[in-house]
Amino acid sequence: MTRPAPQDVRTVACVGAGVIGGGWVAHFLARGYAVRAWDPAPDAEARLRRLVDAAWPALEQLGLAPGASPARLTVTGTLEKAVSEAQFVQESAPEKLELKRELLAKLDAATPAGIVIASSTSGYPMTDMQTEAVTPGRLIVGHPFNPPYLIPLVEVVGGERTDASAVEWASRFYELAGKSVITMEREVPGFIANRLQEALWREALHMVANGEATVREIDRSITEGPGLRWAFMGPMLTFALAGGEGGMAHMLDHFGPSLKSPWTRLEAPELDGALYDAVVAGCADASDGRTIADLVAERDQGVIDVLRATGRLPGTGAR
Amino acid sequence: MTRPAPQDVRTVACVGAGVIGGGWVAHFLARGYAVRAWDPAPDAEARLRRLVDAAWPALEQLGLAPGASPARLTVTGTLEKAVSEAQFVQESAPEKLELKRELLAKLDAATPAGIVIASSTSGYPMTDMQTEAVTPGRLIVGHPFNPPYLIPLVEVVGGERTDASAVEWASRFYELAGKSVITMEREVPGFIANRLQEALWREALHMVANGEATVREIDRSITEGPGLRWAFMGPMLTFALAGGEGGMAHMLDHFGPSLKSPWTRLEAPELDGALYDAVVAGCADASDGRTIADLVAERDQGVIDVLRATGRLPGTGAR
């Protein structure tokens, strides 16, 4: 068992170097790690270096860790060479279950004992992916968002055969590596954020399929509307503010009946007493003592800041 | 027929002065209009003035129109007094179809001929609301987002009995009043943005109902994840960038099969050739000549700007 303390990791392996894998490479390089990458595509190295070069100016703006450099990237000729010296492995292969199963088994065989191996899968449960591995206890999901070098969120969850210590280790490691971690206690297909954005995406596809809205209108309806709020206040607290001084309870009283309106193709859950109470209590908890007036002031300032930052206030440059 | 040119409007009536109606009042005041408001609740005036006072500092930051002042708000004792001198009427009553029908008929009877009357409804088609009005041709939907004084989007659409000229007039008026308008050609329950956010909201409620995620986790999964992008780049172009240098076509090739994964309770549409082509062509159109590399650079700068604006970069104050 050679698992280092999370703060002692110096070398990370990234297996699969497409948009997501390459984005992880850029992130780990910027945070000062040495990165060993492998991808079977013939043009993978050139594409990966282009991606890192394109991301680097943004990463400089974010602030590089001491010693961070694109020169610390090594692209290896084999999977084994990428992982043999790694203290953490991030797998970002194409989203095909069979392929993931086989690859994770290979990675498990080639990676030093105990080292945690994370999959970037957008939705497969680790339970379904770890079936072929000899030591599945160290396999976890670490699901990022595109681009992984800028979007903080990583959803961390294990499978049925994953050791709790590997989940805990990975959550701590990602935090030290500058990510914002949600550690899930149980496997849910699509995790949390992907389920939410997938619901939105499917509704958008329905609208396009039915000629109800164009791609441009769909995008504008978000960037000029709810998207401005969601950059800093999530959909639940945002909706709580639609209830005015009464907050989420009043919002549910007022808009609860609309849940049964045919406003999406997604069937709504029954808004029974238990769900009502859970949502209201959850909002109270997430408010961390802030009153509705506090939240309104915070939201208003946030929208203004975001409008200004994205060049949409009078006197700021248009994007 | 006394409909003024959109640029000649000076006095606006707001009927219903809760969270949304009050937000409209604040918006129109800040844009320099005289506002006449009416709401049947006994404490409506005090609550409305509190809302305007709370919003005013934000509106000052956004930049007030010449002559803008909270003093230009008149709260009237009757509906008739609110609308009798109005050059535009915005109705924001509770979301109950019967109530909307009756109120719009009353407003139609009390408002000078030709003046456009808009409903803030979150989802009822105007066709279903204009049934009792004597002159339904001037009734339109002007659906805002909370708070209307900060979120630019207004979705404008008429009903079957609405005159095209009223829809056109309202779109132009809202633009002059500082809103960002999507004029819809056909009625879709929930319009565009509400269908999208309602899909997300329902999925979130399912997750809470099943104990799969807490309110706090749901909100964090958006603000630390996709919400950062959606403040300035919509879900469609954002997803196009998940396809790497191949854009939306590659994204659909790669992730299309996930559409059938059980990642939400929303049933996905069939990704047939027509939908595939419509989505790819729509993204090309919405890109306005920007290459994938251009969009990636724009997205990266946008995320950094939003992170900085919301205090989440090193060296900026935490919110």
XYZ file of C-alpha atoms in Angstrom:
638
model
C 0.000 0.000 0.000
C 1.790 3.114 -1.261
C -0.972 5.716 -1.020
C 0.670 9.022 -0.076
C -0.978 11.662 2.073
C -3.091 13.875 -0.227
C -0.778 16.831 0.387
C 2.266 14.781 -0.655
C 1.084 14.057 -4.184
C 3.543 15.436 -6.759
C 2.833 13.353 -9.864
C -0.554 12.752 -11.433
C -1.420 10.537 -14.392
C -4.148 11.513 -16.856
C -5.363 8.680 -19.057
C -7.418 9.843 -22.011
C -6.544 13.334 -23.216
C -9.536 14.635 -25.118
C -11.490 17.727 -24.043
C -12.021 16.575 -20.459
C -8.761 14.651 -19.969
C -6.815 17.489 -21.551
C -8.618 19.953 -19.323
C -7.564 17.923 -16.275
C -3.970 17.951 -17.570
C -4.072 21.752 -17.803
C -5.572 21.994 -14.319
C -3.038 19.739 -12.624
C -0.132 21.453 -14.409
C -1.402 24.850 -13.263
C -1.645 23.597 -9.686
C 2.050 22.647 -9.848
C 1.846 18.890 -10.365
C 3.960 16.871 -12.760
C 1.563 15.231 -15.194
C 2.059 12.028 -17.141
C -0.547 11.653 -19.876
C -1.477 8.880 -22.250
C -4.066 8.693 -25.032
C -4.256 6.089 -27.824
C -5.199 8.564 -30.590
C -2.355 9.128 -33.084
C -2.588 12.950 -32.918
C -3.277 13.022 -29.178
C -0.035 14.670 -28.087
C -0.265 17.567 -30.539
C -3.927 18.151 -29.672
C -3.216 17.969 -25.956
C -0.367 20.462 -26.153
C -2.596 22.807 -28.196
C -5.275 22.558 -25.517
C -2.802 23.285 -22.706
C -1.296 26.220 -24.623
C -4.768 27.637 -25.281
C -5.721 27.310 -21.609
C -2.496 28.664 -20.145
C -3.255 32.418 -20.407
C -6.493 31.805 -18.489
C -4.598 29.780 -15.909
C -2.040 32.550 -15.499
C -4.895 34.948 -14.761
C -6.260 32.546 -12.158
C -2.820 32.392 -10.541
C -0.398 29.501 -11.020
C 0.967 27.392 -8.169
C 4.730 27.740 -7.526
C 6.704 25.818 -10.137
C 3.701 25.283 -12.406
C 4.717 24.850 -16.025
C 3.493 23.207 -19.239
C 7.022 21.765 -19.391
C 6.083 19.416 -16.564
C 3.831 17.455 -18.912
C 5.157 14.130 -20.177
C 3.156 12.339 -22.841
C 3.945 8.636 -22.618
C 3.853 5.994 -25.316
C 2.000 3.453 -23.225
C -0.654 3.437 -20.543
C 1.736 1.599 -18.224
C 4.401 4.314 -18.462
C 1.805 6.964 -17.599
C 0.650 5.336 -14.370
C 3.705 3.424 -13.110
C 5.003 6.443 -11.176
C 1.679 8.165 -10.524
C 0.428 9.074 -7.062
C -3.078 9.685 -8.422
C -4.734 8.625 -11.682
C -7.553 10.452 -13.484
C -9.228 8.459 -16.255
C -11.126 10.429 -18.930
C -11.813 7.922 -21.700
C -14.867 8.065 -23.988
C -18.231 7.501 -22.337
C -18.704 3.811 -23.155
C -19.352 1.409 -20.314
C -17.520 -1.625 -21.774
C -14.494 0.498 -22.605
C -14.452 2.057 -19.121
C -14.691 -1.374 -17.486
C -11.741 -2.759 -19.407
C -9.648 0.381 -19.082
C -10.172 0.641 -15.330
C -9.146 -3.018 -14.961
C -5.983 -2.314 -16.972
C -5.251 0.812 -14.936
C -5.805 -1.139 -11.736
C -3.279 -3.764 -12.924
C -0.649 -1.179 -13.946
C -0.904 1.346 -11.102
C 1.070 0.862 -7.864
C -1.001 -0.696 -5.105
C -3.196 1.636 -3.117
C -2.972 4.625 -5.448
C -6.434 6.080 -6.017
C -7.818 5.890 -9.558
C -10.632 8.302 -10.461
C -12.949 8.164 -13.445
C -14.282 11.348 -15.069
C -17.424 9.503 -16.222
C -20.369 11.835 -16.727
C -22.841 9.384 -15.334
C -21.967 5.706 -15.023
C -22.053 4.417 -11.457
C -18.663 3.099 -10.313
C -20.441 -0.068 -9.214
C -21.034 -0.833 -12.910
C -17.483 0.106 -13.972
C -15.360 -1.581 -11.301
C -16.541 -5.122 -12.098
C -13.370 -6.297 -13.862
C -10.760 -4.745 -11.556
C -8.733 -6.918 -9.190
C -8.524 -4.249 -6.480
C -11.714 -2.211 -6.976
C -11.511 -0.639 -3.509
C -9.414 2.262 -4.822
C -11.650 3.123 -7.793
C -13.776 6.237 -7.433
C -15.708 8.648 -9.606
C -14.337 12.199 -9.771
C -16.716 13.882 -12.170
C -15.564 17.315 -13.399
C -17.204 19.997 -15.520
C -15.906 21.439 -18.710
C -13.396 22.960 -18.637
C -11.930 21.195 -15.591
C -9.239 23.874 -15.306
C -11.837 26.602 -14.637
C -15.076 25.119 -13.332
C -14.451 24.258 -9.670
C -16.977 21.449 -9.159
C -15.965 17.795 -8.816
C -18.549 15.229 -7.742
C -16.911 12.395 -5.826
C -18.602 9.056 -5.193
C -17.552 5.433 -4.808
C -19.121 2.195 -5.979
C -20.339 -0.718 -3.891
C -16.851 -2.224 -3.810
C -14.992 1.074 -3.206
C -13.322 1.593 0.172
C -14.659 4.566 2.099
C -11.044 5.604 2.684
C -10.477 6.047 -1.065
C -13.513 8.336 -1.352
C -12.318 10.350 1.613
C -8.757 10.526 0.264
C -9.912 11.682 -3.181
C -12.198 14.375 -1.769
C -9.322 15.761 0.264
C -6.878 15.509 -2.638
C -9.205 17.364 -5.035
C -9.729 20.116 -2.478
C -5.976 20.524 -2.093
C -5.765 20.605 -5.888
C -8.097 23.598 -5.926
C -11.416 21.966 -6.720
C -14.807 22.459 -5.064
C -15.946 18.996 -3.995
C -19.354 17.462 -3.420
C -18.881 14.030 -1.843
C -21.977 11.953 -2.513
C -23.031 9.313 -0.029
C -24.836 7.157 -2.571
C -24.602 6.489 -6.278
C -27.148 8.265 -8.446
C -26.884 7.882 -12.228
C -25.739 11.248 -13.590
C -24.734 12.353 -10.056
C -26.262 15.723 -9.142
C -25.280 18.502 -11.549
C -25.517 16.326 -14.641
C -29.007 15.191 -13.758
C -29.990 18.841 -13.422
C -28.339 20.052 -16.605
C -29.445 16.936 -18.465
C -33.066 17.734 -17.604
C -32.594 21.211 -19.017
C -30.743 19.867 -22.062
C -33.455 17.312 -22.862
C -36.171 19.940 -22.593
C -34.112 22.149 -24.918
C -33.839 19.306 -27.430
C -37.607 18.790 -27.267
C -38.107 22.475 -28.039
C -35.763 22.326 -31.019
C -37.333 19.076 -32.236
C -40.820 20.642 -32.103
C -39.831 23.964 -33.639
C -40.802 25.753 -30.408
C -37.516 27.627 -29.985
C -34.249 28.046 -31.836
C -30.850 27.223 -30.378
C -30.156 30.945 -30.200
C -33.395 31.662 -28.317
C -32.715 28.829 -25.870
C -29.252 30.144 -25.120
C -30.422 33.757 -24.811
C -33.302 32.735 -22.560
C -30.728 31.410 -20.092
C -27.921 33.986 -20.354
C -30.349 36.934 -20.189
C -32.520 35.194 -17.618
C -31.967 32.562 -14.925
C -28.323 31.923 -15.902
C -27.336 35.307 -14.527
C -28.512 34.240 -11.086
C -27.175 30.692 -11.205
C -23.554 31.892 -11.443
C -23.650 32.620 -7.727
C -27.015 31.510 -6.278
C -28.422 28.072 -7.017
C -31.915 27.317 -8.319
C -33.323 26.433 -4.904
C -32.420 29.638 -3.047
C -33.205 31.606 -6.199
C -36.712 30.168 -6.230
C -37.035 30.827 -2.501
C -36.728 34.519 -3.359
C -39.684 34.211 -5.730
C -41.719 33.745 -2.543
C -40.998 37.296 -1.427
C -40.764 37.892 2.290
C -42.308 34.438 2.831
C -39.403 32.637 1.162
C -39.552 29.035 -0.077
C -42.694 28.109 1.889
C -44.633 30.927 0.261
C -43.123 30.089 -3.128
C -44.350 26.492 -2.843
C -47.793 27.640 -1.708
C -47.979 30.027 -4.642
C -46.327 28.087 -7.463
C -46.791 24.532 -6.205
C -49.883 24.037 -8.397
C -47.809 24.962 -11.483
C -45.844 21.772 -10.874
C -48.733 20.012 -12.564
C -48.723 22.381 -15.537
C -47.322 20.919 -18.749
C -44.297 23.233 -18.683
C -41.766 20.527 -19.394
C -41.809 16.931 -20.572
C -40.464 15.992 -17.176
C -43.068 14.537 -14.886
C -43.175 16.333 -11.572
C -42.997 14.553 -8.242
C -45.973 14.729 -5.885
C -45.568 17.838 -3.739
C -46.662 16.057 -0.571
C -46.071 17.232 2.975
C -42.732 15.441 3.281
C -41.307 16.985 0.115
C -42.701 20.400 1.045
C -41.054 20.222 4.453
C -37.771 18.916 3.058
C -37.498 21.738 0.535
C -38.405 24.458 3.016
C -36.057 23.082 5.680
C -33.316 22.580 3.102
C -33.553 26.207 2.056
C -33.437 27.355 5.663
C -30.323 25.240 6.138
C -28.666 26.476 2.941
C -29.375 30.068 3.956
C -26.860 29.756 6.795
C -28.683 32.297 8.918
C -29.135 34.832 6.127
C -32.597 36.402 6.083
C -34.622 36.731 2.901
C -33.653 40.416 2.846
C -29.978 39.430 3.136
C -30.361 36.994 0.270
C -32.167 39.541 -1.887
C -29.396 42.082 -1.333
C -26.776 39.435 -2.085
C -28.551 38.339 -5.237
C -28.950 41.887 -6.466
C -25.292 42.672 -5.920
C -24.335 39.377 -7.563
C -26.368 40.041 -10.695
C -24.902 43.506 -10.988
C -21.375 42.163 -10.511
C -21.937 39.464 -13.124
C -23.513 41.920 -15.570
C -20.585 44.261 -15.107
C -18.016 41.453 -15.334
C -19.510 40.185 -18.572
C -19.659 43.607 -20.173
C -23.404 44.072 -20.013
C -23.655 47.238 -17.954
C -23.766 50.656 -19.585
C -20.212 51.914 -19.920
C -18.608 48.460 -19.925
C -17.395 46.945 -23.176
C -19.775 44.615 -24.982
C -18.507 41.088 -25.232
C -57.274 54.097 -30.537
C -54.864 56.006 -28.301
C -51.766 53.788 -28.457
C -48.713 56.087 -28.298
C -45.452 55.379 -30.076
C -43.358 53.147 -27.775
C -40.833 55.940 -27.234
C -43.590 58.349 -26.134
C -44.729 56.306 -23.154
C -44.368 58.277 -19.912
C -46.820 56.588 -17.557
C -47.057 52.891 -16.832
C -49.587 51.054 -14.672
C -48.599 48.023 -12.610
C -51.501 45.940 -11.375
C -50.541 43.456 -8.683
C -47.593 44.548 -6.572
C -46.117 41.425 -5.037
C -42.570 40.233 -5.750
C -42.895 40.368 -9.534
C -45.277 43.329 -9.812
C -43.211 45.260 -7.289
C -40.069 44.390 -9.219
C -41.659 45.813 -12.366
C -42.563 48.986 -10.435
C -38.924 49.391 -9.374
C -37.737 48.758 -12.927
C -40.075 51.245 -14.574
C -39.317 53.892 -11.925
C -35.576 53.434 -12.503
C -36.081 53.825 -16.246
C -37.719 57.194 -15.608
C -41.393 56.348 -15.997
C -44.201 57.543 -13.773
C -45.783 54.442 -12.263
C -49.337 53.998 -11.031
C -49.721 50.822 -9.004
C -52.663 48.969 -7.537
C -52.879 45.826 -5.422
C -55.875 44.633 -3.395
C -53.841 43.466 -0.359
C -54.330 45.699 2.705
C -50.580 46.073 3.362
C -49.657 46.294 -0.340
C -48.483 49.894 -0.383
C -46.107 49.532 2.580
C -44.687 46.308 1.179
C -44.286 47.809 -2.280
C -42.477 50.865 -0.974
C -40.178 48.605 1.076
C -39.383 46.607 -2.041
C -38.626 49.720 -4.094
C -36.460 51.163 -1.317
C -34.524 47.880 -1.039
C -33.979 47.747 -4.797
C -33.012 51.378 -5.271
C -29.304 51.129 -4.324
C -28.900 48.354 -6.917
C -30.737 50.467 -9.470
C -28.489 53.433 -8.732
C -25.488 51.205 -9.455
C -27.045 50.134 -12.731
C -27.544 53.770 -13.651
C -30.866 55.588 -13.385
C -32.629 57.239 -16.335
C -32.893 61.056 -16.153
C -35.617 62.073 -13.724
C -35.975 58.599 -12.240
C -37.282 58.700 -8.679
C -39.236 56.562 -6.230
C -41.327 59.695 -5.736
C -42.887 59.096 -9.148
C -44.774 56.100 -7.757
C -48.465 56.594 -7.077
C -50.314 53.814 -5.298
C -53.989 54.081 -6.207
C -57.030 52.995 -4.245
C -58.720 51.297 -7.183
C -57.730 49.354 -10.257
C -59.502 51.920 -12.438
C -57.467 54.814 -11.072
C -54.253 52.926 -11.811
C -54.985 52.302 -15.468
C -57.156 55.229 -16.528
C -54.141 57.379 -17.446
C -51.710 54.581 -18.326
C -49.946 54.280 -21.659
C -48.972 50.704 -20.878
C -50.279 48.206 -18.330
C -48.330 45.361 -16.705
C -50.458 42.819 -14.833
C -48.697 40.667 -12.198
C -51.498 39.010 -10.256
C -51.235 35.571 -8.623
C -50.825 32.615 -10.963
C -54.433 31.436 -11.101
C -56.078 31.109 -14.475
C -59.606 32.115 -13.420
C -58.318 35.158 -11.582
C -56.154 36.199 -14.552
C -59.104 35.844 -16.934
C -61.361 38.048 -14.846
C -58.687 40.588 -14.056
C -57.617 40.972 -17.684
C -61.270 41.506 -18.657
C -61.571 44.197 -15.975
C -58.337 45.821 -17.083
C -59.491 45.727 -20.679
C -62.710 47.497 -19.670
C -60.921 50.182 -17.610
C -57.910 50.971 -19.780
C -58.141 53.526 -22.621
C -58.700 51.900 -26.020
C -55.656 50.592 -27.817
C -53.278 50.731 -24.849
C -51.325 47.471 -24.642
C -51.911 45.316 -21.556
C -49.231 42.753 -20.687
C -49.488 39.826 -18.303
C -46.473 38.648 -16.284
C -47.861 35.095 -16.198
C -45.156 32.486 -15.753
C -46.779 30.051 -18.105
C -50.436 30.439 -19.068
C -50.977 30.968 -22.777
C -52.679 34.289 -23.519
C -55.190 32.364 -25.635
C -56.509 30.847 -22.386
C -56.465 34.163 -20.487
C -58.006 36.564 -23.003
C -61.327 34.725 -23.272
C -63.403 37.225 -21.262
C -61.979 40.474 -22.629
C -64.004 42.645 -24.973
C -60.942 43.842 -26.925
C -58.475 40.959 -26.602
C -56.328 42.164 -29.512
C -54.186 44.315 -27.202
C -53.532 41.625 -24.596
C -50.052 40.114 -24.654
C -47.774 38.109 -22.390
C -44.648 39.931 -21.177
C -43.019 37.346 -18.946
C -40.172 38.676 -16.776
C -37.681 37.000 -14.452
C -37.161 37.732 -10.830
C -36.143 40.400 -10.073
C -37.537 42.235 -13.108
C -35.421 45.284 -12.255
C -32.179 43.324 -12.773
C -32.728 40.288 -14.972
C -32.997 41.586 -18.543
C -35.127 38.867 -20.142
C -38.765 39.375 -21.115
C -40.542 36.768 -23.211
C -43.228 38.371 -25.373
C -45.980 36.395 -27.051
C -49.593 36.950 -28.063
C -52.631 34.701 -27.956
C -54.810 33.585 -30.843
C -56.903 36.739 -30.592
C -53.987 39.138 -30.082
C -53.151 41.594 -32.886
C -49.654 41.157 -34.301
C -49.239 44.936 -33.946
C -49.647 44.693 -30.153
C -46.911 42.043 -29.924
C -44.619 44.168 -32.062
C -45.407 47.319 -30.086
C -44.730 45.592 -26.754
C -41.426 44.113 -27.916
C -40.250 47.535 -29.008
C -41.515 49.198 -25.820
C -39.751 46.689 -23.541
C -36.499 47.161 -25.459
C -36.750 50.921 -25.023
C -37.438 50.280 -21.343
C -34.108 48.463 -21.077
C -35.213 44.843 -21.318
C -33.794 42.049 -23.438
C -36.705 40.670 -25.450
C -37.415 37.291 -26.990
C -40.499 37.600 -29.166
C -42.045 34.174 -29.605
C -43.926 33.341 -32.769
C -46.109 30.704 -31.174
C -47.512 29.988 -27.756
C -45.732 27.298 -25.769
C -46.874 26.636 -22.183
C -44.104 27.926 -19.912
C -42.561 29.856 -22.827
C -38.847 29.086 -23.250
C -36.817 29.906 -20.137
C -39.448 28.655 -17.709
C -39.703 25.311 -19.478
C -35.950 24.980 -19.155
C -35.697 26.036 -15.530
C -38.835 24.088 -14.658
C -37.220 20.892 -15.993
C -34.231 21.547 -13.759
C -36.461 22.443 -10.800
C -38.560 19.288 -11.131
C -35.460 17.108 -11.327
C -34.167 18.890 -8.216
C -37.435 18.178 -6.395
C -37.185 14.507 -7.385
C -33.682 14.385 -5.919
C -34.839 15.960 -2.650
C -37.902 13.700 -2.524
C -35.699 10.590 -2.961
C -32.984 11.676 -0.556
C -30.447 11.758 -3.420
C -29.225 15.281 -2.775
C -29.792 18.076 -0.289
C -30.960 21.555 -1.219
C -27.479 22.797 -0.408
C -25.810 20.218 -2.666
C -28.194 21.008 -5.514
C -27.444 24.700 -5.277
C -23.675 24.178 -4.978
C -23.668 21.762 -7.906
C -24.986 24.596 -10.080
C -23.084 27.614 -8.720
C -19.755 25.764 -8.652
C -20.517 23.988 -11.931
C -22.644 24.750 -14.987
C -24.142 27.931 -13.519
C -20.816 29.700 -13.883
C -20.959 29.203 -17.633
C -24.653 29.933 -18.055
C -24.247 33.532 -16.878
C -22.800 34.399 -20.283
C -22.967 31.323 -22.563
C -26.141 29.289 -22.895
C -26.455 25.531 -22.473
C -26.380 24.819 -26.208
C -23.116 26.584 -27.091
C -21.663 25.403 -23.783
C -22.401 21.811 -24.740
C -20.990 22.428 -28.222
C -17.663 23.080 -26.511
C -17.829 19.638 -24.880
C -17.285 18.333 -28.416
C -13.794 19.807 -28.552
C -12.572 20.964 -31.922
C -15.490 19.089 -33.511
C -18.109 21.246 -31.781
C -21.776 20.284 -31.431
C -21.696 17.566 -34.111
C -18.915 15.750 -32.284
C -20.652 16.306 -28.951
C -23.830 14.672 -30.273
C -21.847 11.769 -31.750
C -20.079 11.295 -28.443
C -22.792 11.955 -25.883
C -25.893 11.255 -27.986
C -26.203 7.724 -26.570
C -26.280 9.163 -23.018
C -29.608 10.730 -23.955
C -31.084 7.312 -23.282
C -29.360 6.988 -19.901
C -31.635 7.398 -16.895
C -29.980 10.657 -15.858
C -33.207 12.535 -15.301
C -36.885 11.692 -15.011
C -37.410 13.632 -18.204
C -37.879 11.421 -21.218
C -35.492 12.328 -24.004
C -36.603 12.988 -27.560
C -35.426 10.670 -30.332
C -32.113 12.036 -31.607
C -32.996 11.429 -35.236
C -31.310 12.981 -38.262
C -33.624 15.978 -38.329
C -33.014 16.880 -34.678
C -29.273 16.250 -35.052
C -29.114 18.574 -38.043
C -31.281 21.236 -36.378
C -29.097 21.333 -33.274
C -25.819 21.434 -35.197
C -27.087 24.088 -37.613
C -28.585 26.074 -34.742
C -25.242 26.143 -32.948
C -23.470 27.232 -36.117
C -26.010 30.037 -36.458
C -25.744 31.083 -32.814
C -21.947 31.152 -33.101
C -22.205 34.182 -35.412
C -18.991 33.262 -37.204
C -17.008 32.579 -34.041
C -14.853 29.459 -34.292
C -14.733 26.839 -31.575
C -11.384 28.313 -30.497
C -12.976 31.770 -30.302
C -15.803 30.396 -28.185
C -13.420 28.536 -25.886
C -11.395 31.708 -25.318
C -14.595 33.670 -24.703
C -15.915 31.072 -22.284
C -12.650 30.932 -20.373
C -12.495 34.702 -20.018
C -16.163 34.758 -19.033
C -15.735 32.191 -16.269
C -12.722 34.041 -14.915
C -14.606 37.345 -15.006
C -17.582 35.811 -13.225
C -15.383 34.095 -10.630
C -13.606 37.374 -9.985
C -16.839 39.380 -9.915
C -18.392 37.020 -7.397
C -15.363 37.004 -5.120
C -14.182 33.484 -5.873
C -10.686 34.189 -7.185
C -7.686 34.224 -4.862
C -7.246 37.734 -3.569
C -10.877 38.730 -4.011
C -13.195 38.888 -1.031
C -15.291 35.806 -0.370
C -18.996 36.439 -0.687
